[in-house]
Coordinates of C-alpha atoms in Angstrom, one line a residue:
X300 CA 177.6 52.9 68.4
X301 CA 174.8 52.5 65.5
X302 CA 175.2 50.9 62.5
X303 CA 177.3 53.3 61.0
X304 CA 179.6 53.2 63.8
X305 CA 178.4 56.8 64.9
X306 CA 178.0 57.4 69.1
X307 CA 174.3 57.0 70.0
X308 CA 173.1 59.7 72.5
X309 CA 172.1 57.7 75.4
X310 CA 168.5 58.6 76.4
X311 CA 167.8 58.8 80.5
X312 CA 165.2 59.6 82.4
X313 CA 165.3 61.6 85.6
X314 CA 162.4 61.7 88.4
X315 CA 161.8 64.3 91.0
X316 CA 158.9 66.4 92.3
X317 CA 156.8 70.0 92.3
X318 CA 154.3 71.6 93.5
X319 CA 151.4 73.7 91.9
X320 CA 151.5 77.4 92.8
X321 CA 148.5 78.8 90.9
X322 CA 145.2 76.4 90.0
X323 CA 144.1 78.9 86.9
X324 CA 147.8 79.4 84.9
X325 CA 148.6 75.6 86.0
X326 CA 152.0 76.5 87.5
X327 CA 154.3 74.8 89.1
X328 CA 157.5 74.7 90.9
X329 CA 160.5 72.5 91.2
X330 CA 164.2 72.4 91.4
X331 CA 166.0 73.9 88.4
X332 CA 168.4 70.4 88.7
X333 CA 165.1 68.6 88.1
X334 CA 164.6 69.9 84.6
X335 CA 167.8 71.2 83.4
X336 CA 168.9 70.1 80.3
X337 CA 165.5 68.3 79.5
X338 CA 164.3 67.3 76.1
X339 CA 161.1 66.6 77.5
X340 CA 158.9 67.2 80.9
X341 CA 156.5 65.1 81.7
X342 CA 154.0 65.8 85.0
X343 CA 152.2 63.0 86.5
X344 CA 149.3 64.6 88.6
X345 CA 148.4 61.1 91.1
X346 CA 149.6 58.1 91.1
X347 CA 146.6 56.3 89.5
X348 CA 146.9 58.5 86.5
X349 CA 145.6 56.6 83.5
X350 CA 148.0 58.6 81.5
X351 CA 151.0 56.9 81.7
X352 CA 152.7 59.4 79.6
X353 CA 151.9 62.5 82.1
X354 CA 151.3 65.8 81.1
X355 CA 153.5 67.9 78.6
X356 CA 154.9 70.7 80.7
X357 CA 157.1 73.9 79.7
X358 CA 159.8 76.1 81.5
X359 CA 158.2 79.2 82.4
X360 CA 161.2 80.5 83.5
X361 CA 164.6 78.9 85.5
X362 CA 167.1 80.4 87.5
X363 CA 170.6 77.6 88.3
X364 CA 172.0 80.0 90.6
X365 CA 169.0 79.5 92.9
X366 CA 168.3 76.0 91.7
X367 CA 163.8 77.1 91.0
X368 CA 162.1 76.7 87.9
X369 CA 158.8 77.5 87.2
X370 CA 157.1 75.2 85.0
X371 CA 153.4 75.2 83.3
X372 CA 150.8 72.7 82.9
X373 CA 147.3 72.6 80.9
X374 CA 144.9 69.8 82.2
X375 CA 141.1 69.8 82.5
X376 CA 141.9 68.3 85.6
X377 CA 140.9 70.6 88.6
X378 CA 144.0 71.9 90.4
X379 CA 144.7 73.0 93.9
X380 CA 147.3 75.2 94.8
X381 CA 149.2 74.8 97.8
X382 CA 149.6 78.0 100.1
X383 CA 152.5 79.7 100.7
X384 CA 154.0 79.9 104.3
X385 CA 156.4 82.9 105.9
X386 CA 159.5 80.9 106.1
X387 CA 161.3 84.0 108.1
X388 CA 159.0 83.3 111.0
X389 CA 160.3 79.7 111.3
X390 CA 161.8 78.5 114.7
X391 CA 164.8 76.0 115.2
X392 CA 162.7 72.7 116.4
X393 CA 159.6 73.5 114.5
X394 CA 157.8 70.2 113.2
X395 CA 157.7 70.5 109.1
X396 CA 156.8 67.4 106.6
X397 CA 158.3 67.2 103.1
X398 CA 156.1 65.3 100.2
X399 CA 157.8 64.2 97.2
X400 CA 158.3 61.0 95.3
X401 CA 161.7 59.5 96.7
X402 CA 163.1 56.9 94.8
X403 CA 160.3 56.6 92.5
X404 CA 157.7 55.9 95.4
X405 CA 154.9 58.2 94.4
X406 CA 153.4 60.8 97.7
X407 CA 155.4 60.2 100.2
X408 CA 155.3 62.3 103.3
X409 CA 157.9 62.1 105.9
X410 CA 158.6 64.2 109.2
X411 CA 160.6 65.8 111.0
X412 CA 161.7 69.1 112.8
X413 CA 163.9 72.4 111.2
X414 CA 167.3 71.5 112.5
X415 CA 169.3 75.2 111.7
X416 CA 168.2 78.4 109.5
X417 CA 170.3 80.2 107.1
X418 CA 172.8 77.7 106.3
X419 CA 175.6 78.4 103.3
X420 CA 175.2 75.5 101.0
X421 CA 177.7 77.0 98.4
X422 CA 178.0 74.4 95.9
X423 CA 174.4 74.3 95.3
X424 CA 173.9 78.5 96.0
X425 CA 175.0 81.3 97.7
X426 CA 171.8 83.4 97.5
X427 CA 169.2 80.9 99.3
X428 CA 170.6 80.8 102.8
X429 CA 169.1 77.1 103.1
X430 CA 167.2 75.6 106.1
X431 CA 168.2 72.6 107.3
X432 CA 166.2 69.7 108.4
X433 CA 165.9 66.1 109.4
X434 CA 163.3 65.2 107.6
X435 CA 164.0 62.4 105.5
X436 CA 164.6 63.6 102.0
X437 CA 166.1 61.3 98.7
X438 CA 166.6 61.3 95.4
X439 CA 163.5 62.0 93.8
X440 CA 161.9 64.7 96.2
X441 CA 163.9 67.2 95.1
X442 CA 161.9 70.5 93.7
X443 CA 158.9 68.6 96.5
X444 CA 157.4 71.4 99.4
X445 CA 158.6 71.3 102.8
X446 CA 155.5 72.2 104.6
X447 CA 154.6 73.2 108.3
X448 CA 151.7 72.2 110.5
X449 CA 149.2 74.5 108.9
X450 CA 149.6 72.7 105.7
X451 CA 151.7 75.8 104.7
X452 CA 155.0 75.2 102.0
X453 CA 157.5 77.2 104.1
X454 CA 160.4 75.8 101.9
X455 CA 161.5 73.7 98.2
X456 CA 163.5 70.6 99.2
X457 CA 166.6 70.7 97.1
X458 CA 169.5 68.0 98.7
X459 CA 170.7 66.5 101.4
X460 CA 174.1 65.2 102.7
X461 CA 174.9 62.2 101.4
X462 CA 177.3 61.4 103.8
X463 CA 175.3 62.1 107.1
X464 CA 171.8 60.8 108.2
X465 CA 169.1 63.7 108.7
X466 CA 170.6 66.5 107.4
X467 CA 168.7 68.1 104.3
X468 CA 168.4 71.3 102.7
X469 CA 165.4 73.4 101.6
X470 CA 165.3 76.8 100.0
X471 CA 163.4 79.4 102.1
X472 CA 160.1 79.8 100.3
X473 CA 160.5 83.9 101.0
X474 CA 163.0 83.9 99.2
X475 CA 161.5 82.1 96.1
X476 CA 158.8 84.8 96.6
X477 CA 161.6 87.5 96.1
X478 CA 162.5 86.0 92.8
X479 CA 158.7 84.5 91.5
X480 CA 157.8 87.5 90.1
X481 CA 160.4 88.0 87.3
X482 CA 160.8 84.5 86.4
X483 CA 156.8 84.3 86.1
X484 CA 157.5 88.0 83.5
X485 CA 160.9 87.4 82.4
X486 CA 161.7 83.8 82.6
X487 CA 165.1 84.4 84.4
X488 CA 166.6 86.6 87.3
X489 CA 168.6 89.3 86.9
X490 CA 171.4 90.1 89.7
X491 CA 173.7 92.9 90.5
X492 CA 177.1 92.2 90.3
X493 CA 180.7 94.0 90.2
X494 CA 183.5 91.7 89.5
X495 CA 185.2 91.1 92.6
X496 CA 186.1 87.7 94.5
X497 CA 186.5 88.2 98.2
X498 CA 188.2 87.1 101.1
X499 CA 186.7 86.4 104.6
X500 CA 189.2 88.5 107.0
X501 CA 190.6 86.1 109.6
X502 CA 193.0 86.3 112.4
X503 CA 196.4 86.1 110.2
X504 CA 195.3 88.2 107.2
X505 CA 194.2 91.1 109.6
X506 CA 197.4 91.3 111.3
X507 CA 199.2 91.1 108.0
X508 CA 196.9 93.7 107.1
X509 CA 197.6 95.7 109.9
X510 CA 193.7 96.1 110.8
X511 CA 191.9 97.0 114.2
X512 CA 190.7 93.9 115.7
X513 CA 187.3 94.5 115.4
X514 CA 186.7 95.3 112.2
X515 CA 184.4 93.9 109.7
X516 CA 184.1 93.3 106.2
X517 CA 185.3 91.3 103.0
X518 CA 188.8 92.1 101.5
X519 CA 188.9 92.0 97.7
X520 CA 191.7 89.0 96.2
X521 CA 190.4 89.4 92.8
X522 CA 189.1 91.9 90.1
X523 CA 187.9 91.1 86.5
X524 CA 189.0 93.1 84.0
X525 CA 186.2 95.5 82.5
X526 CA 183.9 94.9 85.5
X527 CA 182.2 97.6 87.5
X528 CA 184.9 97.4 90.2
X529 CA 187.8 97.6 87.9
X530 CA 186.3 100.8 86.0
X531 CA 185.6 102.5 89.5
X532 CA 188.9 101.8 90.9
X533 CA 188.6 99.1 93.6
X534 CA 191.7 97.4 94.5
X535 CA 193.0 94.1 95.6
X536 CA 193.1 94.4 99.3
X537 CA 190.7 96.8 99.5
X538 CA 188.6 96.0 102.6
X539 CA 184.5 96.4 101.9
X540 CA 182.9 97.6 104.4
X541 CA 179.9 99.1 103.4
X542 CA 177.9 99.2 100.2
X543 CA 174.7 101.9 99.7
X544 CA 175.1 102.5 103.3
X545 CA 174.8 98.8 104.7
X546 CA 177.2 97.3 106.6
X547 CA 179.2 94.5 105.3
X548 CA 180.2 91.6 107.7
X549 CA 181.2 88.9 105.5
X550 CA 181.0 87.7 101.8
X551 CA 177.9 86.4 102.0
X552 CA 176.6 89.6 102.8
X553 CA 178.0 91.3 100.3
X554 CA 177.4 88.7 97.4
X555 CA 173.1 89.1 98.8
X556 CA 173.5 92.6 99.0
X557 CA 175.2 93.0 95.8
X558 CA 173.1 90.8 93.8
X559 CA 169.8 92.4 95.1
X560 CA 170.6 95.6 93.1
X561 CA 169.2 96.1 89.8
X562 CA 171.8 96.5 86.8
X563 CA 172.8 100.0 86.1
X564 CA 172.4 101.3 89.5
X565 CA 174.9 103.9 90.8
X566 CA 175.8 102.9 94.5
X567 CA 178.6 104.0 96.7
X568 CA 181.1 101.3 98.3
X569 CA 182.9 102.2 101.1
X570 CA 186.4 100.3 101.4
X571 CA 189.4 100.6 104.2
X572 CA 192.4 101.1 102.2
X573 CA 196.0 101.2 103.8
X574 CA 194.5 102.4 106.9
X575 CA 192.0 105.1 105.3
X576 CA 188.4 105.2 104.2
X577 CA 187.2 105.9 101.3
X578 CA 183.7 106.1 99.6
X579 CA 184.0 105.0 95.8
X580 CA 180.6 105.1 93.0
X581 CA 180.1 102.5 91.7
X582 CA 177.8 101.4 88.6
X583 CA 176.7 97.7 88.9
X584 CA 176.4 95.6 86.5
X585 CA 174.6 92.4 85.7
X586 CA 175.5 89.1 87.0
X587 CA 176.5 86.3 84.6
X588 CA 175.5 82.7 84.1
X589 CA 176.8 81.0 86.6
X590 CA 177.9 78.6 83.5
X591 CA 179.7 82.1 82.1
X592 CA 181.6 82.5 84.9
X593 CA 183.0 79.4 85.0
X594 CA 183.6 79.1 81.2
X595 CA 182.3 76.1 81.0
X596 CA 179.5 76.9 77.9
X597 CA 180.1 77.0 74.7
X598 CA 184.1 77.0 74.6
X599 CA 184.2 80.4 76.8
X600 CA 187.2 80.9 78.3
X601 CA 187.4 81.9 82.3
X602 CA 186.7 85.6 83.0
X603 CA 190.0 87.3 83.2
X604 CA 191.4 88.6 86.4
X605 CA 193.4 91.8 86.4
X606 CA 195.0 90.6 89.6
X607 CA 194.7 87.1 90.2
X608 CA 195.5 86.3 94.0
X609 CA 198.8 84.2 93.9
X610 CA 197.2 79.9 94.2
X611 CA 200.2 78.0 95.4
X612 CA 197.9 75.0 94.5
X613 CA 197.4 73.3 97.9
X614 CA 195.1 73.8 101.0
X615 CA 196.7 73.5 104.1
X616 CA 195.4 73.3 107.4
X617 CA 196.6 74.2 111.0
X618 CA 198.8 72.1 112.8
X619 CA 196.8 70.9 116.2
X620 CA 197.4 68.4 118.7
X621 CA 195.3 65.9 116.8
X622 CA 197.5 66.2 114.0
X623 CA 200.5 66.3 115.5
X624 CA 199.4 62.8 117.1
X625 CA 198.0 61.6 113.3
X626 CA 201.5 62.4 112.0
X627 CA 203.7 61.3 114.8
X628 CA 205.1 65.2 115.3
X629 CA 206.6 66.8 118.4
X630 CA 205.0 68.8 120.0
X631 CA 207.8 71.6 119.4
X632 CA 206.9 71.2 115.3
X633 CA 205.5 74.7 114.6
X634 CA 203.9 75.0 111.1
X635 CA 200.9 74.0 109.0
X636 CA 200.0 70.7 107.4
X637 CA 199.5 70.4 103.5
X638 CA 195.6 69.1 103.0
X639 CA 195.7 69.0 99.3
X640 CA 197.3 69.2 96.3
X641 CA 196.0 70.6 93.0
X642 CA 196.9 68.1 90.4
X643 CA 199.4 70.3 87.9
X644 CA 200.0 73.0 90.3
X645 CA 203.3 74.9 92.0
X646 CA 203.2 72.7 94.9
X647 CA 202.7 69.5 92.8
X648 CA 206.0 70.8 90.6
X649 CA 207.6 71.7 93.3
X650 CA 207.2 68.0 94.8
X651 CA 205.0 68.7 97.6
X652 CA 202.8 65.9 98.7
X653 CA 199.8 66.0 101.0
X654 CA 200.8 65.1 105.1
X655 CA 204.0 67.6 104.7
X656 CA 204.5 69.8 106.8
X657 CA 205.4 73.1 105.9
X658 CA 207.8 74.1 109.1

């Protein structure tokens, strides 16, 4: 408190890295995490900088679903931008490097090899499709290039698994190329979006279902109110299977496909409902904030579901042999066991506890 007993923001200072894209306009590019919420930006060109202050920068533009800002310097300095790579024509085993300023120690470069492609870090984004590498990454390289062998930046290091030892994350630097262009015009990136949540189809909900083995898809659990899907006439359960003529495997599919349409297109959805197809227009609309949909800005509530899916409030998980041996079970115990429990929810009331089995 201050002398009139009134809290005291706390000021802190955050560290992390970019990397300049254009020598003339003096732009760079970082992690959107890096800057968010910033009073100030500060850009420290080499480590001997006599300028211990750094350079003023501003946000050009910022997109949180995709974790990339742009930002802009001016300096007299002369700049060099680095080259963009084609990050599509990457192979698992490929030797990369990643520079950055971990932990504060300024131009580092480490090494290593591109472990997997087209991973599904979802807390972080479900539009970048990350790759994954063992290049050793920390706190502090984030929004720093990954680059391969031909001094190329073939990705944006973005995080890493805290919990493992060589597994990081860097968004594909074609897809930052896909999105570049209207944060450079626009400052922000507008996606497609009709109000849905999904569900992956698995063994169980298909033959509830009553589906054909093979078949592909995302079924709908969820539809907001006044949303493109709810005006056109999707329903829960509806299976989607195709949207503008493209196939639809799974939910990330369909959340990339989706999004990649501009606002106010007409497109036509294909869905399997009770056993028949059926090809429904659809306008699309435009994404929100991912801080909208959450309802976590500015006292928003949640977006409304016209049909929420029924959340018993636990995750359960099947019961294997290596459960049954955890939990000292018979082997004649059919059932599933009870993960976790959502603090406040109908399992808690109901006095359910994590480690029960539900027989």
């Amino acid at each position: 408190p201050g002398g009139n007993g009134a809290p005291q923001r706390k000021r802190a200072n955050s560290l992390g890295t970019g990397f300049i894209i254009d020598e003339k306009e003096g732009l760079i590019l970082t992690n959107y995490h890096v800057i968010a919420e910033a009073d100030e930006i500060k850009v420290i060109l080499t480590e001997d900088d006599k300028d211990e202050d750094g350079i003023d920068a501003k946000v050009v533009g910022g997109d949180s679903e995709a974790d990339v800002a742009l930002l802009k310097i001016k300096t007299n300095r002369k700049l060099q931008a680095a080259p963009f790579g084609d990050s599509d024509s990457l192979q698992v085993g490929e030797w990369v490097m990643a520079i950055g300023n971990p932990f504060g120690h300024g131009h580092t470069v480490t090494k290593g090899i591109i472990s997997a492609k087209e991973r599904v870090v979802a807390p972080i984004s479900q539009f970048s499709n990350y790759l994954q590498t063992d290049t050793p990454i920390n706190p502090g390289n984030s929004g720093g290039p990954l680059i391969n062998t031909q001094g190329q930046v073939i990705g944006i290091n973005t995080a890493i698994n805290a919990a493992a030892q060589g597994i990081g994350f860097a968004i594909p630097i074609n897809y930052v190329k896909k999105i570049l262009p209207e944060l450079r015009s626009k400052g922000a990136v507008t996606r497609g979006f009709i109000g849905v949540n999904i569900t992956e189809i698995n063994p169980q909900l298909s033959r509830q279902m009553k589906l054909p083995k093979s078949q592909k898809g995302v079924i709908v659990s969820e539809i907001y109110d006044g949303e493109p899907a709810a005006k056109a006439g999707i329903q829960v359960y509806d299976v989607i299977t195709e949207v503008n003529g493209r196939k639809i495997a799974d939910g990330r599919q369909l959340i990339n496909t989706v999004s990649s349409i501009s606002p106010g297109t007409k497109v036509v959805v294909k869905v399997l409902r009770e056993g028949k197809e059926k090809e429904i227009s659809v306008v699309v609309g435009k994404r929100p904030s991912r801080e909208a949909m959450l309802g976590q800005r500015g006292g928003q509530a949640p977006r409304k579901a016209v049909r929420p899916a029924v959340d018993p409030g636990m995750v359960v998980e099947e019961l294997d042999n290596e459960l049954r041996r955890e939990l000292d079970l018979p082997k004649n115990i059919q059932g599933v066991v009870i993960a976790r429990v959502t603090p406040g929810g109908p399992a808690e009331e109901a006095g359910l506890d994590p480690g029960d089995v539900i027989v």
